[in-house]
CSV table of C-alpha atoms in Angstrom, one decimal:
chain,number,residue,atom,x,y,z
A,5,MET,CA,-53.5,-33.4,-28.9
A,6,ILE,CA,-52.0,-30.3,-30.5
A,7,ARG,CA,-48.8,-29.6,-28.7
A,8,GLU,CA,-47.3,-26.9,-31.2
A,9,LEU,CA,-47.0,-23.4,-29.5
A,10,ALA,CA,-49.5,-20.9,-30.6
A,11,LYS,CA,-48.7,-18.2,-33.3
A,12,ASN,CA,-49.1,-14.6,-32.6
A,13,ILE,CA,-48.2,-12.6,-35.8
A,14,ILE,CA,-48.7,-9.0,-36.9
A,15,TYR,CA,-48.3,-8.2,-40.4
A,16,THR,CA,-47.1,-4.4,-40.7
A,17,GLY,CA,-46.4,-2.3,-43.7
A,18,VAL,CA,-47.6,0.8,-45.6
A,19,ALA,CA,-50.9,0.8,-47.3
A,20,GLY,CA,-51.2,-1.3,-50.3
A,21,THR,CA,-48.7,-4.1,-49.4
A,22,GLY,CA,-51.1,-6.9,-49.2
A,23,LYS,CA,-51.4,-7.2,-45.5
A,24,THR,CA,-55.3,-7.9,-45.5
A,25,TYR,CA,-54.7,-10.3,-48.5
A,26,GLN,CA,-52.1,-12.0,-46.4
A,27,LEU,CA,-54.9,-12.7,-43.7
A,28,GLN,CA,-57.3,-13.8,-46.3
A,29,GLN,CA,-54.6,-16.5,-47.6
A,30,ILE,CA,-54.0,-17.5,-44.0
A,31,ALA,CA,-57.8,-18.1,-43.5
A,32,LYS,CA,-57.7,-21.0,-46.4
A,33,GLN,CA,-55.2,-22.8,-44.2
A,34,TYR,CA,-57.8,-23.1,-41.4
A,35,THR,CA,-60.6,-24.0,-43.7
A,36,GLU,CA,-61.7,-27.7,-44.6
A,37,ILE,CA,-64.1,-28.4,-47.4
A,38,LEU,CA,-66.9,-30.9,-46.3
A,39,PRO,CA,-69.2,-32.9,-48.5
A,40,VAL,CA,-72.7,-31.7,-48.7
A,41,ALA,CA,-75.9,-33.7,-49.7
A,42,ASN,CA,-78.2,-30.9,-51.0
A,43,ALA,CA,-78.3,-27.1,-51.4
A,44,ASP,CA,-80.5,-26.8,-48.2
A,45,GLU,CA,-77.7,-28.1,-46.3
A,46,LEU,CA,-75.4,-25.8,-47.8
A,47,LEU,CA,-77.6,-22.8,-46.8
A,48,LYS,CA,-77.9,-24.1,-43.3
A,49,ALA,CA,-74.0,-24.3,-43.1
A,50,LEU,CA,-73.8,-20.8,-44.1
A,51,LEU,CA,-76.3,-19.3,-41.7
A,52,LYS,CA,-76.0,-21.6,-38.5
A,53,PRO,CA,-72.8,-19.8,-37.2
A,54,LEU,CA,-74.1,-16.3,-37.8
A,55,SER,CA,-75.5,-13.8,-35.5
A,56,TRP,CA,-78.9,-12.1,-36.2
A,57,ARG,CA,-77.0,-9.0,-37.0
A,58,GLU,CA,-75.0,-11.0,-39.4
A,59,VAL,CA,-78.0,-12.7,-41.1
A,60,ILE,CA,-79.8,-9.0,-41.7
A,61,CYS,CA,-76.5,-7.8,-43.1
A,62,LEU,CA,-76.4,-10.9,-45.4
A,63,VAL,CA,-79.9,-10.1,-46.6
A,64,PHE,CA,-79.0,-6.4,-47.4
A,65,LEU,CA,-76.0,-7.8,-49.4
A,66,ASP,CA,-78.0,-10.1,-51.1
A,67,GLU,CA,-80.7,-7.5,-52.1
A,68,ARG,CA,-78.0,-4.9,-53.0
A,69,LYS,CA,-76.8,-7.4,-55.7
A,70,LYS,CA,-80.4,-7.3,-57.2
A,71,GLY,CA,-80.1,-3.5,-57.4
A,72,LYS,CA,-82.4,-3.0,-54.1
A,73,SER,CA,-81.0,-1.2,-51.2
A,74,LEU,CA,-84.0,0.1,-49.3
A,75,LEU,CA,-86.1,-2.6,-47.6
A,76,LYS,CA,-89.2,-2.5,-45.3
A,77,VAL,CA,-89.0,-4.9,-42.2
A,78,ALA,CA,-91.4,-7.3,-43.8
A,79,GLU,CA,-89.2,-7.8,-46.9
A,80,ILE,CA,-86.4,-8.5,-44.3
A,81,THR,CA,-88.4,-11.2,-42.6
A,82,ASN,CA,-89.7,-12.9,-45.7
A,83,ASN,CA,-86.0,-13.1,-47.2
A,84,LEU,CA,-84.8,-16.8,-47.5
A,85,PHE,CA,-81.8,-16.2,-45.4
A,86,PHE,CA,-83.9,-14.7,-42.3
A,87,VAL,CA,-86.7,-17.4,-42.9
A,88,THR,CA,-84.1,-20.2,-42.8
A,89,LYS,CA,-82.3,-18.8,-39.9
A,90,LEU,CA,-85.8,-18.8,-37.9
A,91,LYS,CA,-85.9,-22.5,-38.7
A,92,ILE,CA,-82.4,-23.1,-37.4
A,93,ASN,CA,-83.1,-21.5,-34.2
A,94,HIS,CA,-86.6,-23.0,-33.9
A,95,ARG,CA,-88.0,-19.5,-33.6
A,96,GLU,CA,-91.9,-19.3,-34.3
A,97,LYS,CA,-93.0,-16.2,-32.4
A,98,ALA,CA,-91.8,-12.5,-32.2
A,99,ILE,CA,-90.4,-12.7,-35.7
A,100,ALA,CA,-91.0,-9.1,-36.5
A,101,ASN,CA,-89.5,-8.1,-33.1
A,102,THR,CA,-86.4,-10.1,-33.7
A,103,ALA,CA,-85.8,-8.0,-36.9
A,104,TRP,CA,-86.8,-4.8,-35.2
A,105,SER,CA,-84.6,-5.1,-32.2
A,106,THR,CA,-81.5,-6.0,-34.3
A,107,LEU,CA,-82.0,-3.0,-36.6
A,108,GLN,CA,-82.5,-0.6,-33.9
A,109,GLN,CA,-79.6,-1.9,-31.8
A,110,PHE,CA,-77.3,-1.6,-34.5
A,111,SER,CA,-78.4,1.9,-35.8
A,112,PRO,CA,-76.3,5.0,-35.2
A,113,ALA,CA,-76.6,6.9,-32.0
A,114,ASP,CA,-77.5,10.2,-33.9
A,115,SER,CA,-80.2,8.7,-36.0
A,116,LYS,CA,-83.1,10.9,-36.7
A,117,ASN,CA,-85.5,8.2,-37.4
A,118,VAL,CA,-84.5,5.3,-34.9
A,119,LEU,CA,-85.0,6.6,-31.3
A,120,VAL,CA,-84.0,3.8,-29.0
A,121,LYS,CA,-81.4,3.5,-26.2
A,122,ASN,CA,-78.7,0.8,-25.6
A,123,LYS,CA,-77.4,1.0,-29.1
A,124,SER,CA,-74.3,-0.8,-30.2
A,125,SER,CA,-70.9,1.1,-30.5
A,126,GLN,CA,-70.8,0.0,-34.1
A,127,SER,CA,-73.7,0.9,-36.3
A,128,TYR,CA,-74.7,-1.1,-39.6
A,129,PHE,CA,-78.4,0.1,-40.2
A,130,ASP,CA,-80.4,3.3,-40.5
A,131,LYS,CA,-84.1,4.0,-41.5
A,132,ASP,CA,-85.3,6.9,-43.7
A,133,ASP,CA,-88.4,9.1,-43.3
A,134,SER,CA,-90.5,6.3,-45.1
A,135,SER,CA,-89.5,3.6,-42.7
A,136,ASN,CA,-87.2,1.9,-45.3
A,137,TRP,CA,-84.1,0.4,-43.6
A,138,PHE,CA,-80.8,0.6,-45.4
A,139,LEU,CA,-77.2,-0.5,-44.8
A,140,LEU,CA,-74.7,2.1,-43.8
A,141,ALA,CA,-71.9,2.8,-46.5
A,142,ASP,CA,-69.5,3.0,-43.6
A,143,SER,CA,-70.2,-0.5,-42.5
A,144,LEU,CA,-69.5,-2.2,-46.0
A,145,PRO,CA,-65.6,-2.3,-45.3
A,146,LEU,CA,-66.5,-4.3,-42.2
A,147,LEU,CA,-68.6,-6.8,-44.1
A,148,ALA,CA,-65.9,-8.1,-46.5
A,149,ASP,CA,-65.6,-11.5,-44.9
A,150,LEU,CA,-69.5,-11.8,-44.9
A,151,GLN,CA,-69.5,-10.8,-48.5
A,152,ASN,CA,-67.0,-13.4,-49.5
A,153,LYS,CA,-69.2,-16.0,-47.8
A,154,LEU,CA,-72.3,-14.7,-49.7
A,155,ASP,CA,-70.3,-15.1,-52.9
A,156,ASP,CA,-69.1,-18.6,-52.2
A,157,TYR,CA,-72.6,-19.7,-51.3
A,158,GLN,CA,-74.2,-18.3,-54.4
A,159,ALA,CA,-71.5,-19.6,-56.7
A,160,ALA,CA,-72.2,-23.1,-55.3
A,161,ILE,CA,-75.9,-22.7,-55.8
A,162,HIS,CA,-75.5,-21.3,-59.4
A,163,SER,CA,-72.9,-23.8,-60.5
A,164,GLN,CA,-74.6,-26.6,-62.2
A,165,PHE,CA,-71.6,-28.1,-63.8
A,166,GLN,CA,-69.0,-27.9,-61.0
A,167,PRO,CA,-70.4,-30.3,-58.3
A,168,ASN,CA,-67.5,-29.7,-56.1
A,169,TYR,CA,-68.6,-26.3,-55.5
A,170,LEU,CA,-71.5,-27.7,-53.5
A,171,GLN,CA,-69.5,-28.3,-50.5
A,172,PRO,CA,-69.7,-26.3,-47.5
A,173,LYS,CA,-66.6,-25.0,-45.7
A,174,LEU,CA,-66.1,-25.7,-42.2
A,175,GLU,CA,-64.1,-22.4,-41.0
A,176,ARG,CA,-61.9,-22.9,-38.1
A,177,PHE,CA,-61.1,-19.0,-38.0
A,178,SER,CA,-62.9,-15.8,-37.2
A,179,PHE,CA,-62.1,-12.6,-39.1
A,180,VAL,CA,-62.8,-9.1,-37.6
A,181,SER,CA,-62.1,-5.6,-38.5
A,182,PHE,CA,-61.1,-3.4,-35.8
A,183,HIS,CA,-62.3,0.3,-35.7
A,184,GLN,CA,-62.2,3.1,-33.2
A,185,ALA,CA,-65.5,2.0,-31.5
A,186,TYR,CA,-64.7,-1.7,-31.4
A,187,GLY,CA,-64.4,-2.8,-27.8
A,188,TYR,CA,-64.2,-5.7,-25.2
A,189,GLU,CA,-68.0,-6.3,-25.6
A,190,GLU,CA,-67.6,-7.3,-29.1
A,191,PHE,CA,-64.4,-9.1,-29.0
A,192,VAL,CA,-64.6,-11.0,-25.6
A,193,GLU,CA,-68.0,-10.7,-23.9
A,194,GLY,CA,-70.9,-8.2,-23.3
A,195,ILE,CA,-74.5,-7.7,-22.3
A,196,ARG,CA,-76.9,-7.9,-25.4
A,197,PRO,CA,-80.8,-7.3,-25.6
A,198,HIS,CA,-82.8,-10.5,-26.2
A,199,ILE,CA,-86.3,-10.7,-27.5
A,200,ALA,CA,-88.1,-13.8,-26.2
A,201,ASP,CA,-91.0,-15.6,-28.0
A,202,ASN,CA,-93.5,-13.7,-26.2
A,203,GLY,CA,-92.0,-10.3,-27.4
A,204,GLN,CA,-90.3,-9.3,-24.0
A,205,MET,CA,-86.9,-7.9,-24.0
A,206,SER,CA,-84.3,-9.0,-21.4
A,207,TYR,CA,-80.6,-8.7,-21.5
A,208,ARG,CA,-78.1,-11.4,-21.3
A,209,ILE,CA,-74.3,-11.9,-21.4
A,210,GLU,CA,-73.2,-13.1,-24.9
A,211,SER,CA,-69.7,-14.2,-26.1
A,212,GLY,CA,-67.9,-11.9,-28.5
A,213,ALA,CA,-65.8,-13.1,-31.7
A,214,PHE,CA,-62.8,-14.1,-29.8
A,215,LEU,CA,-64.4,-16.0,-27.0
A,216,ARG,CA,-66.8,-17.8,-29.4
A,217,LEU,CA,-63.6,-18.9,-31.3
A,218,CYS,CA,-61.8,-20.1,-28.2
A,219,GLN,CA,-64.8,-22.0,-27.0
A,220,GLN,CA,-64.8,-24.0,-30.4
A,221,ALA,CA,-61.1,-24.6,-30.2
A,222,LYS,CA,-61.3,-26.0,-26.5
A,223,HIS,CA,-63.8,-28.7,-27.8
A,224,ASP,CA,-61.7,-29.3,-30.8
A,225,PRO,CA,-58.1,-29.7,-29.6
A,226,SER,CA,-56.9,-31.9,-32.6
A,227,HIS,CA,-57.2,-28.8,-34.9
A,228,ARG,CA,-56.0,-25.5,-35.0
A,229,TYR,CA,-58.0,-22.3,-35.0
A,230,ALA,CA,-57.3,-18.7,-35.9
A,231,MET,CA,-58.3,-15.3,-34.8
A,232,LEU,CA,-57.8,-13.0,-37.7
A,233,ILE,CA,-57.8,-9.2,-37.1
A,234,ASP,CA,-57.6,-6.6,-39.8
A,235,GLU,CA,-56.3,-3.1,-38.8
A,236,ILE,CA,-55.5,-4.2,-35.2
A,237,ASN,CA,-54.2,-0.5,-34.4
A,238,ARG,CA,-57.5,1.1,-35.4
A,239,ALA,CA,-58.9,0.2,-31.9
A,240,ASN,CA,-57.5,0.6,-28.3
A,241,VAL,CA,-56.1,-3.0,-28.0
A,242,ALA,CA,-55.7,-2.7,-24.1
A,243,ARG,CA,-59.6,-1.9,-24.1
A,244,VAL,CA,-60.4,-4.6,-26.6
A,245,PHE,CA,-58.4,-7.5,-25.0
A,246,GLY,CA,-59.0,-6.3,-21.4
A,247,GLU,CA,-57.9,-9.0,-18.9
A,248,LEU,CA,-57.0,-11.5,-21.8
A,249,MET,CA,-53.7,-9.4,-22.6
A,250,SER,CA,-51.6,-11.8,-20.5
A,251,LEU,CA,-53.4,-14.8,-21.6
A,252,ILE,CA,-52.8,-14.7,-25.3
A,253,GLU,CA,-48.9,-15.1,-24.7
A,254,PRO,CA,-48.0,-18.7,-26.1
A,255,SER,CA,-46.2,-19.7,-22.9
A,256,LYS,CA,-49.4,-18.7,-20.8
A,257,ARG,CA,-52.0,-20.6,-22.8
A,258,ALA,CA,-54.1,-23.5,-21.4
A,259,GLY,CA,-51.9,-26.8,-20.9
A,260,GLN,CA,-48.7,-24.9,-20.9
A,261,THR,CA,-46.3,-25.1,-17.9
A,262,ASP,CA,-47.0,-21.4,-17.0
A,263,SER,CA,-50.7,-21.4,-18.0
A,264,LEU,CA,-52.8,-18.5,-16.7
A,265,SER,CA,-56.5,-18.2,-16.1
A,266,VAL,CA,-58.6,-15.2,-15.3
A,267,ASN,CA,-62.4,-14.6,-14.5
A,268,LEU,CA,-64.1,-12.8,-17.3
A,269,ALA,CA,-65.5,-9.3,-16.7
A,270,TYR,CA,-69.2,-9.9,-17.0
A,271,SER,CA,-69.8,-13.6,-16.7
A,272,ARG,CA,-67.2,-14.0,-14.0
A,273,GLN,CA,-66.4,-17.4,-15.6
A,274,PRO,CA,-62.7,-18.7,-15.4
A,275,PHE,CA,-61.1,-18.5,-18.8
A,276,SER,CA,-57.8,-19.5,-20.4
A,277,VAL,CA,-56.9,-19.3,-24.0
A,278,PRO,CA,-56.6,-22.7,-25.8
A,279,SER,CA,-53.1,-23.5,-27.1
A,280,ASN,CA,-54.5,-24.3,-30.6
A,281,VAL,CA,-55.7,-20.7,-31.1
A,282,ASP,CA,-53.5,-18.6,-33.4
A,283,ILE,CA,-53.8,-14.9,-33.5
A,284,TYR,CA,-52.8,-13.2,-36.9
A,285,ALA,CA,-53.3,-9.3,-37.3
A,286,SER,CA,-52.7,-6.6,-40.0
A,287,MET,CA,-51.2,-3.1,-39.0
A,288,ASN,CA,-50.9,0.0,-41.2
A,289,SER,CA,-47.6,1.4,-40.1
A,290,GLN,CA,-48.1,4.5,-42.2
A,291,ASP,CA,-51.2,6.0,-40.4
A,292,HIS,CA,-49.8,7.8,-37.4
A,293,SER,CA,-53.3,8.9,-36.4
A,294,LEU,CA,-54.1,5.5,-35.3
A,295,ALA,CA,-53.6,4.3,-31.7
A,296,PRO,CA,-49.9,3.1,-31.1
A,297,LEU,CA,-49.7,-0.5,-29.7
A,298,ASP,CA,-48.9,-0.8,-26.2
A,299,MET,CA,-45.5,-2.1,-25.6
A,300,ALA,CA,-46.7,-4.9,-23.3
A,301,PHE,CA,-49.0,-6.0,-26.2
A,302,ARG,CA,-46.2,-5.6,-28.7
A,303,ARG,CA,-43.9,-8.0,-27.1
A,304,ARG,CA,-46.4,-10.8,-27.4
A,305,PHE,CA,-46.3,-10.8,-31.0
A,306,GLU,CA,-43.9,-11.5,-33.7
A,307,PHE,CA,-43.9,-8.8,-36.5
A,308,ILE,CA,-43.4,-9.4,-40.0
A,309,GLU,CA,-43.2,-6.4,-42.4
A,310,CYS,CA,-45.0,-6.3,-45.7
A,311,GLN,CA,-42.7,-4.6,-48.1
A,312,PRO,CA,-43.9,-3.1,-51.6
A,313,GLN,CA,-43.4,-5.6,-54.5
A,314,PRO,CA,-43.1,-3.7,-57.6
A,315,GLN,CA,-41.9,-6.9,-59.4
A,316,LEU,CA,-45.7,-8.2,-59.3
A,317,LEU,CA,-46.8,-5.3,-61.6
A,318,GLY,CA,-47.2,-5.5,-65.3
A,319,LYS,CA,-47.1,-3.0,-68.1
A,320,VAL,CA,-49.5,-0.6,-69.9
A,321,MET,CA,-49.5,0.1,-73.7
A,322,ALA,CA,-50.9,3.5,-74.6
A,323,ASN,CA,-50.7,5.2,-78.0
A,324,GLY,CA,-47.7,2.9,-78.8
A,325,ILE,CA,-46.0,3.8,-75.8
A,326,GLU,CA,-45.2,1.2,-73.0
A,327,ILE,CA,-45.3,2.3,-69.4
A,328,ASP,CA,-43.5,0.0,-67.0
A,329,LEU,CA,-45.5,0.0,-63.8
A,330,ALA,CA,-42.7,-1.7,-61.7
A,331,LYS,CA,-40.2,1.0,-62.8
A,332,LEU,CA,-43.0,3.8,-62.1
A,333,LEU,CA,-43.7,2.5,-58.5
A,334,THR,CA,-40.0,2.1,-57.6
A,335,ALA,CA,-39.3,5.7,-58.8
A,336,LEU,CA,-42.2,7.2,-56.8
A,337,ASN,CA,-41.2,5.3,-53.8
A,338,GLU,CA,-37.7,6.5,-54.1
A,339,ARG,CA,-38.8,10.0,-54.3
A,340,ILE,CA,-41.2,9.6,-51.5
A,341,SER,CA,-38.3,8.1,-49.4
A,342,GLN,CA,-36.3,11.1,-50.1
A,343,ASN,CA,-38.8,13.9,-49.5
A,344,LEU,CA,-40.9,12.2,-46.7
A,345,ALA,CA,-39.9,8.9,-45.2
A,346,LYS,CA,-39.9,5.3,-46.1
A,347,ASP,CA,-43.1,4.5,-44.0
A,348,SER,CA,-44.9,6.9,-46.6
A,349,GLN,CA,-44.4,4.8,-49.6
A,350,LEU,CA,-47.0,3.2,-51.7
A,351,GLY,CA,-47.8,-0.5,-51.8
A,352,HIS,CA,-48.1,-2.5,-55.1
A,353,SER,CA,-51.8,-2.8,-54.7
A,354,PHE,CA,-52.1,0.9,-55.8
A,355,LEU,CA,-51.2,-0.3,-59.3
A,356,TRP,CA,-52.4,-3.7,-59.1
A,357,GLY,CA,-54.5,-4.8,-62.2
A,358,ILE,CA,-53.9,-1.6,-64.0
A,359,ASP,CA,-54.4,-2.6,-67.8
A,360,SER,CA,-55.0,0.8,-69.5
A,361,LEU,CA,-54.1,4.4,-69.7
A,362,HIS,CA,-57.6,5.2,-68.3
A,363,ALA,CA,-57.2,2.8,-65.3
A,364,LEU,CA,-53.8,4.5,-64.8
A,365,SER,CA,-55.0,7.9,-64.9
A,366,ALA,CA,-57.9,7.0,-62.4
A,367,ALA,CA,-55.6,5.6,-59.8
A,368,PHE,CA,-53.2,8.5,-59.9
A,369,SER,CA,-56.1,11.0,-59.5
A,370,HIS,CA,-58.2,9.2,-57.2
A,371,SER,CA,-55.7,7.2,-54.9
A,372,ILE,CA,-52.1,7.7,-55.4
A,373,ILE,CA,-51.8,11.5,-55.3
A,374,PRO,CA,-54.4,11.9,-52.7
A,375,GLN,CA,-52.5,9.0,-50.6
A,376,VAL,CA,-49.2,11.1,-50.9
A,377,ALA,CA,-50.8,14.5,-50.4
A,378,GLN,CA,-52.2,13.3,-47.1
A,379,ALA,CA,-48.8,11.9,-46.1
A,380,CYS,CA,-47.0,15.4,-46.6
A,381,GLN,CA,-50.1,17.4,-45.1
A,382,GLN,CA,-51.0,18.8,-48.6
A,383,HIS,CA,-47.5,20.4,-49.1
A,384,GLY,CA,-47.5,21.4,-52.7
A,385,GLN,CA,-43.7,21.6,-53.0
A,386,ILE,CA,-43.2,18.2,-51.7
A,387,LEU,CA,-45.9,16.8,-54.0
A,388,GLN,CA,-44.2,18.5,-56.9
A,389,ALA,CA,-40.8,17.1,-56.0
A,390,ILE,CA,-42.3,13.6,-55.9
A,391,PHE,CA,-44.6,13.7,-59.1
A,392,GLY,CA,-42.8,16.4,-61.0
A,393,GLN,CA,-44.0,19.8,-62.5
A,394,THR,CA,-45.9,17.8,-65.1
A,395,PHE,CA,-48.5,16.6,-62.8
A,396,ILE,CA,-48.4,19.0,-60.0
A,397,ARG,CA,-48.5,22.9,-60.5
A,398,LEU,CA,-48.0,25.3,-57.5
A,399,VAL,CA,-50.8,28.1,-57.9
A,400,ASP,CA,-52.4,30.8,-55.9
A,401,ASN,CA,-54.9,29.2,-53.4
A,402,LYS,CA,-57.8,31.1,-55.1
A,403,LYS,CA,-56.9,29.8,-58.5
A,404,ALA,CA,-56.5,26.2,-57.5
A,405,THR,CA,-59.3,23.7,-58.6
A,406,GLY,CA,-60.8,21.3,-56.1
A,407,PHE,CA,-61.3,21.7,-52.4
A,408,MET,CA,-58.0,19.8,-51.5
A,409,ALA,CA,-55.9,21.8,-53.9
A,410,GLN,CA,-57.3,25.1,-52.8
A,411,GLN,CA,-56.4,24.5,-49.2
A,412,ALA,CA,-52.8,23.6,-50.1
A,413,GLY,CA,-52.0,26.0,-53.2
A,414,PHE,CA,-51.3,23.4,-55.8
A,415,ASP,CA,-53.2,22.0,-58.9
A,416,ILE,CA,-53.2,18.6,-60.5
A,417,HIS,CA,-52.5,19.1,-64.3
A,418,THR,CA,-55.4,16.9,-65.6
A,419,ARG,CA,-53.9,16.8,-69.2
A,420,ALA,CA,-50.7,15.0,-67.7
A,421,LEU,CA,-52.9,12.2,-66.4
A,422,ASP,CA,-53.7,11.2,-70.0
A,423,ASP,CA,-50.4,11.5,-71.4
A,424,PRO,CA,-48.2,8.3,-71.3
A,425,ASN,CA,-45.0,10.5,-71.5
A,426,SER,CA,-46.0,11.9,-68.3
A,427,TYR,CA,-45.5,8.5,-66.4
A,428,LEU,CA,-42.4,7.8,-68.5
A,429,ALA,CA,-40.8,11.2,-67.2
A,430,ILE,CA,-41.3,10.0,-63.6
A,431,TYR,CA,-38.9,7.0,-63.8
A,432,GLN,CA,-36.9,7.6,-67.0
A,433,SER,CA,-35.5,10.9,-65.0
A,434,ALA,CA,-34.4,8.7,-62.2
A,435,GLN,CA,-32.3,6.4,-64.5
């Protein structure tokens, strides 16, 4: 029996400091590699814990790899993942209805081609005028964990020379990404439509991600389980956790001296959080447009700040000139702290993996300058103080190029982006 107190930890920091990466590394600590007899068992291990929504998302992710993004319902139901899930669930009837109801339930409320009620708060699919279904681009960031599972599965299937790959993973964790529409129904429990074998629709109470994990942990007290939450402050945590707010405190867990139990909102079943469930989350401290965490919620967590780590960055050679990315990031963050605030700094991932002048130019124009521009509310003079006159020119709004620049009265000097000396000037002037 595990007696260790549960961990409640939130990794906080500015964008690009590796908070999500930290969660992914933690997930490995709650993963066990199991032997598998054959590829069929590997496929079942992948699909068994997935919901129908996740299976259909998996079908789309699989087809996208093959260059196909538009699918008819028949193509979805004939996909190997869908067919195998049917066998796992012993489903023989109303096969098309299973796909239809799931696609419709998770379509946008304002969809022009999917006109049904009782849709989920988070949409994943939509349909065009030719009845082709597609995966919404906005849903892709929410499918990172599912994409990783697909990649692992396909790597195992296609690897003929590394038999160790043919081992399914027993994952004792659940990974979710909070967003503004995420609620109690997705996290704890909610009412969901259900299609019976005779095609009749009914509604039943289904467990959410956290409740499912807790149910697993309760029946496996000799192992620790983890709830991993990316961008926890993107949702209203008081609404998401509901009556479980007080139960997640380590001293209030099941089996502890001061343990608490409540009746769940929909099922009215008594529930307490197992002591072998740890909660890890990430939080962007920079985005002040997100919901601030409730003080009662904050005191139940340990906060670990993730700092920019410029020492992890390398160097770029361009036209015989060496650009030191660590010095570049350090100088930029010093200027940002002086002209804005420390919580507007840039994380090292903005320059991670940069190995050419072209890649550095793209990072500056598409990520770094827009990120800082948003932090300073498009203030041209502040941008110029941070990046210098070489990169930023103050211009008449009418003469500025690009929508963002026209609104703020500044222009990005595109020639500077391709000149290695422009980057040297940022950190050499600070030395």
